[in-house]
Amino acid sequence: MAQTLFRYLALGLAGMLLASCGGAVSPEVSELGDQPVECALAGAEDFVAECYFEPADDPDDTRRVILHPDGGFRVFEQAETYSGFTTGDGALPAVEEVVGDKVIVSVGPDRYRFDMPVTGE
């Protein structure tokens, strides 16, 4: 048990040292993303356009990553849903709610708001 605790402490200390180095600093989320997404993270009440879709390297890839401002992310898979997405990383299931002309996708404590797709009927 002490050995496991020591291992976790050592990993945490190594992470803090790397974060404090003057080396490579990760770019701002807005520099990485190509399309803002309204999100309410960690149970926040209000939606803010501070999340971004990561640019897709392969246009045929059906996965999309939404980047969070704190460096976190959520992987979505294109699907036949109102929003067009479902979770794609084995995380908690996505739950959709249609509110007016918006679709709110909730995954755990995080929520993302998208425009309702326009259908050509």
Short mmCIF file of N, CA and C in Angstrom, two decimals:
data_model
loop_
_atom_site.label_atom_id
_atom_site.label_comp_id
_atom_site.label_asym_id
_atom_site.label_seq_id
_atom_site.Cartn_x
_atom_site.Cartn_y
_atom_site.Cartn_z
N MET A 1 0.82 -1.19 0.00
CA MET A 1 0.00 0.00 0.00
C MET A 1 0.87 1.25 0.00
N ALA A 2 1.91 1.26 0.83
CA ALA A 2 2.80 2.42 0.89
C ALA A 2 3.50 2.62 -0.45
N GLN A 3 3.84 1.51 -1.10
CA GLN A 3 4.51 1.61 -2.40
C GLN A 3 3.58 2.23 -3.44
N THR A 4 2.31 1.85 -3.43
CA THR A 4 1.33 2.42 -4.35
C THR A 4 1.14 3.90 -4.08
N LEU A 5 1.03 4.29 -2.81
CA LEU A 5 0.88 5.69 -2.45
C LEU A 5 2.10 6.49 -2.91
N PHE A 6 3.30 5.93 -2.69
CA PHE A 6 4.52 6.61 -3.13
C PHE A 6 4.52 6.81 -4.64
N ARG A 7 4.06 5.80 -5.38
CA ARG A 7 4.02 5.88 -6.84
C ARG A 7 3.10 7.02 -7.30
N TYR A 8 1.91 7.14 -6.67
CA TYR A 8 0.98 8.22 -7.01
C TYR A 8 1.56 9.58 -6.67
N LEU A 9 2.22 9.69 -5.52
CA LEU A 9 2.84 10.96 -5.13
C LEU A 9 3.94 11.35 -6.10
N ALA A 10 4.75 10.36 -6.51
CA ALA A 10 5.84 10.64 -7.45
C ALA A 10 5.29 11.08 -8.80
N LEU A 11 4.22 10.44 -9.27
CA LEU A 11 3.62 10.84 -10.54
C LEU A 11 3.04 12.25 -10.45
N GLY A 12 2.41 12.57 -9.33
CA GLY A 12 1.85 13.90 -9.15
C GLY A 12 2.94 14.96 -9.12
N LEU A 13 4.04 14.69 -8.41
CA LEU A 13 5.15 15.63 -8.35
C LEU A 13 5.78 15.81 -9.73
N ALA A 14 5.95 14.73 -10.48
CA ALA A 14 6.51 14.83 -11.83
C ALA A 14 5.61 15.69 -12.71
N GLY A 15 4.29 15.52 -12.59
CA GLY A 15 3.36 16.33 -13.37
C GLY A 15 3.46 17.80 -13.02
N MET A 16 3.59 18.11 -11.73
CA MET A 16 3.72 19.51 -11.32
C MET A 16 5.01 20.12 -11.83
N LEU A 17 6.10 19.35 -11.79
CA LEU A 17 7.37 19.86 -12.29
C LEU A 17 7.31 20.13 -13.78
N LEU A 18 6.71 19.23 -14.53
CA LEU A 18 6.58 19.43 -15.98
C LEU A 18 5.72 20.65 -16.28
N ALA A 19 4.67 20.83 -15.51
CA ALA A 19 3.77 21.96 -15.75
C ALA A 19 4.46 23.29 -15.45
N SER A 20 5.41 23.28 -14.51
CA SER A 20 6.07 24.53 -14.14
C SER A 20 7.29 24.82 -14.99
N CYS A 21 7.69 23.90 -15.85
CA CYS A 21 8.86 24.11 -16.71
C CYS A 21 8.57 25.21 -17.72
N GLY A 22 9.61 25.84 -18.19
CA GLY A 22 9.46 26.87 -19.21
C GLY A 22 9.45 26.28 -20.60
N GLY A 23 9.30 24.96 -20.71
CA GLY A 23 9.33 24.29 -22.00
C GLY A 23 8.06 24.53 -22.79
N ALA A 24 7.68 23.54 -23.55
CA ALA A 24 6.52 23.66 -24.43
C ALA A 24 5.26 23.89 -23.61
N VAL A 25 4.53 24.90 -23.97
CA VAL A 25 3.28 25.23 -23.32
C VAL A 25 2.17 24.90 -24.30
N SER A 26 1.13 24.22 -23.80
CA SER A 26 0.05 23.86 -24.71
C SER A 26 -0.66 25.12 -25.17
N PRO A 27 -1.05 25.17 -26.43
CA PRO A 27 -1.74 26.36 -26.96
C PRO A 27 -3.11 26.51 -26.34
N GLU A 28 -3.67 27.70 -26.42
CA GLU A 28 -5.01 27.96 -25.92
C GLU A 28 -6.01 27.11 -26.70
N VAL A 29 -7.08 26.72 -26.05
CA VAL A 29 -8.09 25.90 -26.70
C VAL A 29 -8.62 26.60 -27.95
N SER A 30 -8.81 27.91 -27.88
CA SER A 30 -9.36 28.63 -29.03
C SER A 30 -8.42 28.60 -30.22
N GLU A 31 -7.11 28.39 -30.00
CA GLU A 31 -6.17 28.28 -31.10
C GLU A 31 -6.26 26.91 -31.77
N LEU A 32 -6.70 25.91 -31.00
CA LEU A 32 -6.79 24.56 -31.54
C LEU A 32 -8.11 24.30 -32.24
N GLY A 33 -9.17 24.91 -31.76
CA GLY A 33 -10.49 24.61 -32.28
C GLY A 33 -10.85 25.46 -33.46
N ASP A 34 -11.70 24.89 -34.30
CA ASP A 34 -12.09 25.62 -35.50
C ASP A 34 -13.55 26.06 -35.45
N GLN A 35 -14.29 25.62 -34.43
CA GLN A 35 -15.71 25.95 -34.37
C GLN A 35 -16.12 26.01 -32.90
N PRO A 36 -16.56 27.18 -32.42
CA PRO A 36 -16.95 27.27 -31.01
C PRO A 36 -18.20 26.45 -30.71
N VAL A 37 -18.27 25.95 -29.48
CA VAL A 37 -19.41 25.18 -29.01
C VAL A 37 -19.83 25.78 -27.67
N GLU A 38 -21.12 26.07 -27.52
CA GLU A 38 -21.61 26.53 -26.24
C GLU A 38 -21.60 25.36 -25.27
N CYS A 39 -21.00 25.57 -24.10
CA CYS A 39 -20.93 24.50 -23.12
C CYS A 39 -21.14 25.04 -21.72
N ALA A 40 -21.60 24.15 -20.84
CA ALA A 40 -21.76 24.42 -19.42
C ALA A 40 -21.09 23.23 -18.74
N LEU A 41 -19.87 23.42 -18.27
CA LEU A 41 -19.06 22.32 -17.77
C LEU A 41 -19.14 22.19 -16.26
N ALA A 42 -18.94 20.96 -15.79
CA ALA A 42 -18.87 20.65 -14.36
C ALA A 42 -20.09 21.15 -13.61
N GLY A 43 -21.26 21.01 -14.22
CA GLY A 43 -22.50 21.39 -13.57
C GLY A 43 -22.83 22.87 -13.61
N ALA A 44 -22.08 23.65 -14.39
CA ALA A 44 -22.36 25.09 -14.49
C ALA A 44 -23.78 25.31 -15.01
N GLU A 45 -24.40 26.38 -14.55
CA GLU A 45 -25.77 26.70 -14.94
C GLU A 45 -25.84 27.33 -16.32
N ASP A 46 -24.94 28.27 -16.61
CA ASP A 46 -24.99 29.05 -17.85
C ASP A 46 -24.09 28.46 -18.93
N PHE A 47 -24.56 28.55 -20.17
CA PHE A 47 -23.78 28.13 -21.32
C PHE A 47 -22.88 29.28 -21.78
N VAL A 48 -21.65 28.96 -22.14
CA VAL A 48 -20.68 29.93 -22.64
C VAL A 48 -20.00 29.31 -23.85
N ALA A 49 -19.76 30.09 -24.89
CA ALA A 49 -19.08 29.58 -26.10
C ALA A 49 -17.58 29.54 -25.86
N GLU A 50 -17.15 28.67 -24.92
CA GLU A 50 -15.74 28.58 -24.58
C GLU A 50 -15.14 27.21 -24.92
N CYS A 51 -15.94 26.32 -25.45
CA CYS A 51 -15.44 25.03 -25.92
C CYS A 51 -15.30 25.10 -27.44
N TYR A 52 -14.51 24.21 -28.01
CA TYR A 52 -14.25 24.24 -29.45
C TYR A 52 -14.16 22.82 -30.00
N PHE A 53 -14.65 22.65 -31.23
CA PHE A 53 -14.39 21.42 -31.95
C PHE A 53 -12.94 21.44 -32.39
N GLU A 54 -12.24 20.36 -32.15
CA GLU A 54 -10.88 20.24 -32.64
C GLU A 54 -10.96 20.05 -34.15
N PRO A 55 -10.09 20.70 -34.91
CA PRO A 55 -10.12 20.50 -36.36
C PRO A 55 -9.91 19.03 -36.70
N ALA A 56 -10.67 18.54 -37.65
CA ALA A 56 -10.55 17.15 -38.07
C ALA A 56 -9.42 17.01 -39.09
N ASP A 57 -8.49 16.11 -38.82
CA ASP A 57 -7.40 15.84 -39.76
C ASP A 57 -7.91 15.08 -40.98
N ASP A 58 -8.86 14.20 -40.74
CA ASP A 58 -9.40 13.37 -41.81
C ASP A 58 -10.88 13.69 -41.96
N PRO A 59 -11.30 14.26 -43.09
CA PRO A 59 -12.72 14.63 -43.26
C PRO A 59 -13.66 13.43 -43.23
N ASP A 60 -13.14 12.22 -43.43
CA ASP A 60 -13.97 11.02 -43.39
C ASP A 60 -14.10 10.42 -41.99
N ASP A 61 -13.33 10.95 -41.04
CA ASP A 61 -13.38 10.45 -39.66
C ASP A 61 -14.72 10.84 -39.05
N THR A 62 -15.41 9.89 -38.44
CA THR A 62 -16.72 10.15 -37.86
C THR A 62 -16.64 10.60 -36.40
N ARG A 63 -15.42 10.69 -35.86
CA ARG A 63 -15.25 11.17 -34.49
C ARG A 63 -14.94 12.66 -34.50
N ARG A 64 -15.46 13.36 -33.50
CA ARG A 64 -15.13 14.77 -33.30
C ARG A 64 -14.80 14.96 -31.83
N VAL A 65 -13.82 15.79 -31.58
CA VAL A 65 -13.39 16.07 -30.22
C VAL A 65 -13.78 17.50 -29.87
N ILE A 66 -14.42 17.67 -28.73
CA ILE A 66 -14.72 19.00 -28.21
C ILE A 66 -13.70 19.29 -27.12
N LEU A 67 -12.95 20.37 -27.29
CA LEU A 67 -11.92 20.77 -26.34
C LEU A 67 -12.51 21.71 -25.30
N HIS A 68 -12.16 21.50 -24.04
CA HIS A 68 -12.60 22.35 -22.93
C HIS A 68 -11.52 23.39 -22.64
N PRO A 69 -11.89 24.52 -22.08
CA PRO A 69 -10.90 25.57 -21.81
C PRO A 69 -9.85 25.17 -20.77
N ASP A 70 -10.14 24.17 -19.93
CA ASP A 70 -9.18 23.74 -18.92
C ASP A 70 -8.23 22.67 -19.43
N GLY A 71 -8.32 22.33 -20.72
CA GLY A 71 -7.47 21.30 -21.29
C GLY A 71 -8.15 19.95 -21.39
N GLY A 72 -9.32 19.80 -20.78
CA GLY A 72 -10.07 18.56 -20.90
C GLY A 72 -10.72 18.46 -22.27
N PHE A 73 -11.34 17.33 -22.53
CA PHE A 73 -11.98 17.14 -23.84
C PHE A 73 -13.04 16.06 -23.73
N ARG A 74 -13.88 16.00 -24.74
CA ARG A 74 -14.89 14.95 -24.84
C ARG A 74 -14.89 14.48 -26.29
N VAL A 75 -14.87 13.15 -26.49
CA VAL A 75 -14.90 12.57 -27.83
C VAL A 75 -16.34 12.19 -28.16
N PHE A 76 -16.78 12.65 -29.32
CA PHE A 76 -18.12 12.31 -29.81
C PHE A 76 -17.99 11.55 -31.12
N GLU A 77 -18.98 10.73 -31.37
CA GLU A 77 -19.08 9.95 -32.61
C GLU A 77 -20.34 10.42 -33.33
N GLN A 78 -20.25 10.61 -34.64
CA GLN A 78 -21.45 10.99 -35.39
C GLN A 78 -22.47 9.87 -35.29
N ALA A 79 -23.75 10.27 -35.12
CA ALA A 79 -24.81 9.28 -34.95
C ALA A 79 -26.13 9.86 -35.44
N GLU A 80 -27.10 9.00 -35.61
CA GLU A 80 -28.44 9.42 -36.03
C GLU A 80 -29.21 9.88 -34.80
N THR A 81 -28.87 11.06 -34.31
CA THR A 81 -29.52 11.67 -33.15
C THR A 81 -29.89 13.10 -33.51
N TYR A 82 -30.62 13.78 -32.64
CA TYR A 82 -30.98 15.17 -32.90
C TYR A 82 -29.74 16.04 -33.10
N SER A 83 -28.75 15.88 -32.24
CA SER A 83 -27.54 16.69 -32.35
C SER A 83 -26.61 16.18 -33.43
N GLY A 84 -26.75 14.90 -33.77
CA GLY A 84 -25.84 14.29 -34.73
C GLY A 84 -24.66 13.61 -34.06
N PHE A 85 -24.67 13.55 -32.71
CA PHE A 85 -23.54 12.99 -31.97
C PHE A 85 -23.99 12.07 -30.85
N THR A 86 -23.10 11.16 -30.48
CA THR A 86 -23.20 10.37 -29.27
C THR A 86 -21.79 10.27 -28.72
N THR A 87 -21.64 9.83 -27.47
CA THR A 87 -20.29 9.75 -26.92
C THR A 87 -19.50 8.68 -27.66
N GLY A 88 -18.23 8.97 -27.88
CA GLY A 88 -17.40 8.06 -28.65
C GLY A 88 -16.17 7.60 -27.93
N ASP A 89 -16.09 7.84 -26.62
CA ASP A 89 -14.87 7.47 -25.91
C ASP A 89 -15.14 6.50 -24.76
N GLY A 90 -16.30 5.85 -24.77
CA GLY A 90 -16.61 4.90 -23.72
C GLY A 90 -16.97 5.58 -22.41
N ALA A 91 -17.17 6.87 -22.48
CA ALA A 91 -17.53 7.63 -21.29
C ALA A 91 -18.99 7.41 -20.96
N LEU A 92 -19.50 8.24 -20.10
CA LEU A 92 -20.91 8.18 -19.77
C LEU A 92 -21.75 8.37 -21.02
N PRO A 93 -22.96 7.85 -21.04
CA PRO A 93 -23.80 8.02 -22.23
C PRO A 93 -24.26 9.47 -22.39
N ALA A 94 -24.47 9.84 -23.64
CA ALA A 94 -24.98 11.17 -23.95
C ALA A 94 -26.50 11.14 -23.85
N VAL A 95 -27.06 12.19 -23.23
CA VAL A 95 -28.50 12.33 -23.11
C VAL A 95 -28.88 13.62 -23.80
N GLU A 96 -29.83 13.55 -24.73
CA GLU A 96 -30.24 14.73 -25.49
C GLU A 96 -31.57 15.28 -25.01
N GLU A 97 -31.69 16.60 -25.10
CA GLU A 97 -32.93 17.29 -24.77
C GLU A 97 -33.12 18.40 -25.79
N VAL A 98 -34.28 18.45 -26.42
CA VAL A 98 -34.59 19.50 -27.38
C VAL A 98 -35.28 20.63 -26.61
N VAL A 99 -34.70 21.83 -26.71
CA VAL A 99 -35.25 23.02 -26.05
C VAL A 99 -35.37 24.10 -27.12
N GLY A 100 -36.60 24.33 -27.60
CA GLY A 100 -36.80 25.30 -28.67
C GLY A 100 -36.08 24.85 -29.93
N ASP A 101 -35.21 25.72 -30.44
CA ASP A 101 -34.45 25.38 -31.65
C ASP A 101 -33.03 24.92 -31.32
N LYS A 102 -32.83 24.46 -30.08
CA LYS A 102 -31.51 23.99 -29.64
C LYS A 102 -31.60 22.55 -29.17
N VAL A 103 -30.47 21.85 -29.26
CA VAL A 103 -30.35 20.50 -28.71
C VAL A 103 -29.27 20.58 -27.63
N ILE A 104 -29.61 20.13 -26.43
CA ILE A 104 -28.65 20.10 -25.34
C ILE A 104 -28.23 18.66 -25.14
N VAL A 105 -26.93 18.43 -25.24
CA VAL A 105 -26.37 17.09 -25.05
C VAL A 105 -25.66 17.10 -23.71
N SER A 106 -26.10 16.24 -22.79
CA SER A 106 -25.49 16.14 -21.46
C SER A 106 -24.70 14.86 -21.37
N VAL A 107 -23.48 14.98 -20.84
CA VAL A 107 -22.64 13.82 -20.57
C VAL A 107 -22.10 14.03 -19.16
N GLY A 108 -22.63 13.27 -18.21
CA GLY A 108 -22.25 13.50 -16.82
C GLY A 108 -22.59 14.93 -16.43
N PRO A 109 -21.67 15.67 -15.80
CA PRO A 109 -21.95 17.04 -15.37
C PRO A 109 -21.74 18.08 -16.47
N ASP A 110 -21.32 17.65 -17.66
CA ASP A 110 -21.04 18.58 -18.76
C ASP A 110 -22.22 18.62 -19.73
N ARG A 111 -22.53 19.84 -20.21
CA ARG A 111 -23.61 20.01 -21.19
C ARG A 111 -23.09 20.82 -22.36
N TYR A 112 -23.57 20.47 -23.56
CA TYR A 112 -23.19 21.15 -24.79
C TYR A 112 -24.47 21.53 -25.52
N ARG A 113 -24.51 22.74 -26.08
CA ARG A 113 -25.72 23.21 -26.75
C ARG A 113 -25.43 23.45 -28.23
N PHE A 114 -26.25 22.83 -29.07
CA PHE A 114 -26.11 22.93 -30.52
C PHE A 114 -27.40 23.47 -31.12
N ASP A 115 -27.31 24.09 -32.30
CA ASP A 115 -28.50 24.47 -33.05
C ASP A 115 -29.18 23.19 -33.54
N MET A 116 -30.49 23.22 -33.54
CA MET A 116 -31.25 22.09 -34.08
C MET A 116 -31.00 22.02 -35.57
N PRO A 117 -30.63 20.85 -36.09
CA PRO A 117 -30.41 20.75 -37.53
C PRO A 117 -31.65 21.08 -38.32
N VAL A 118 -31.45 21.74 -39.45
CA VAL A 118 -32.56 22.08 -40.33
C VAL A 118 -32.77 20.94 -41.29
N THR A 119 -33.99 20.44 -41.36
CA THR A 119 -34.29 19.36 -42.29
C THR A 119 -35.02 19.90 -43.48
N GLY A 120 -34.76 19.35 -44.63
CA GLY A 120 -35.38 19.84 -45.87
C GLY A 120 -36.64 19.08 -46.20
N GLU A 121 -37.69 19.32 -45.45
CA GLU A 121 -38.95 18.61 -45.71
C GLU A 121 -39.85 19.46 -46.57
#
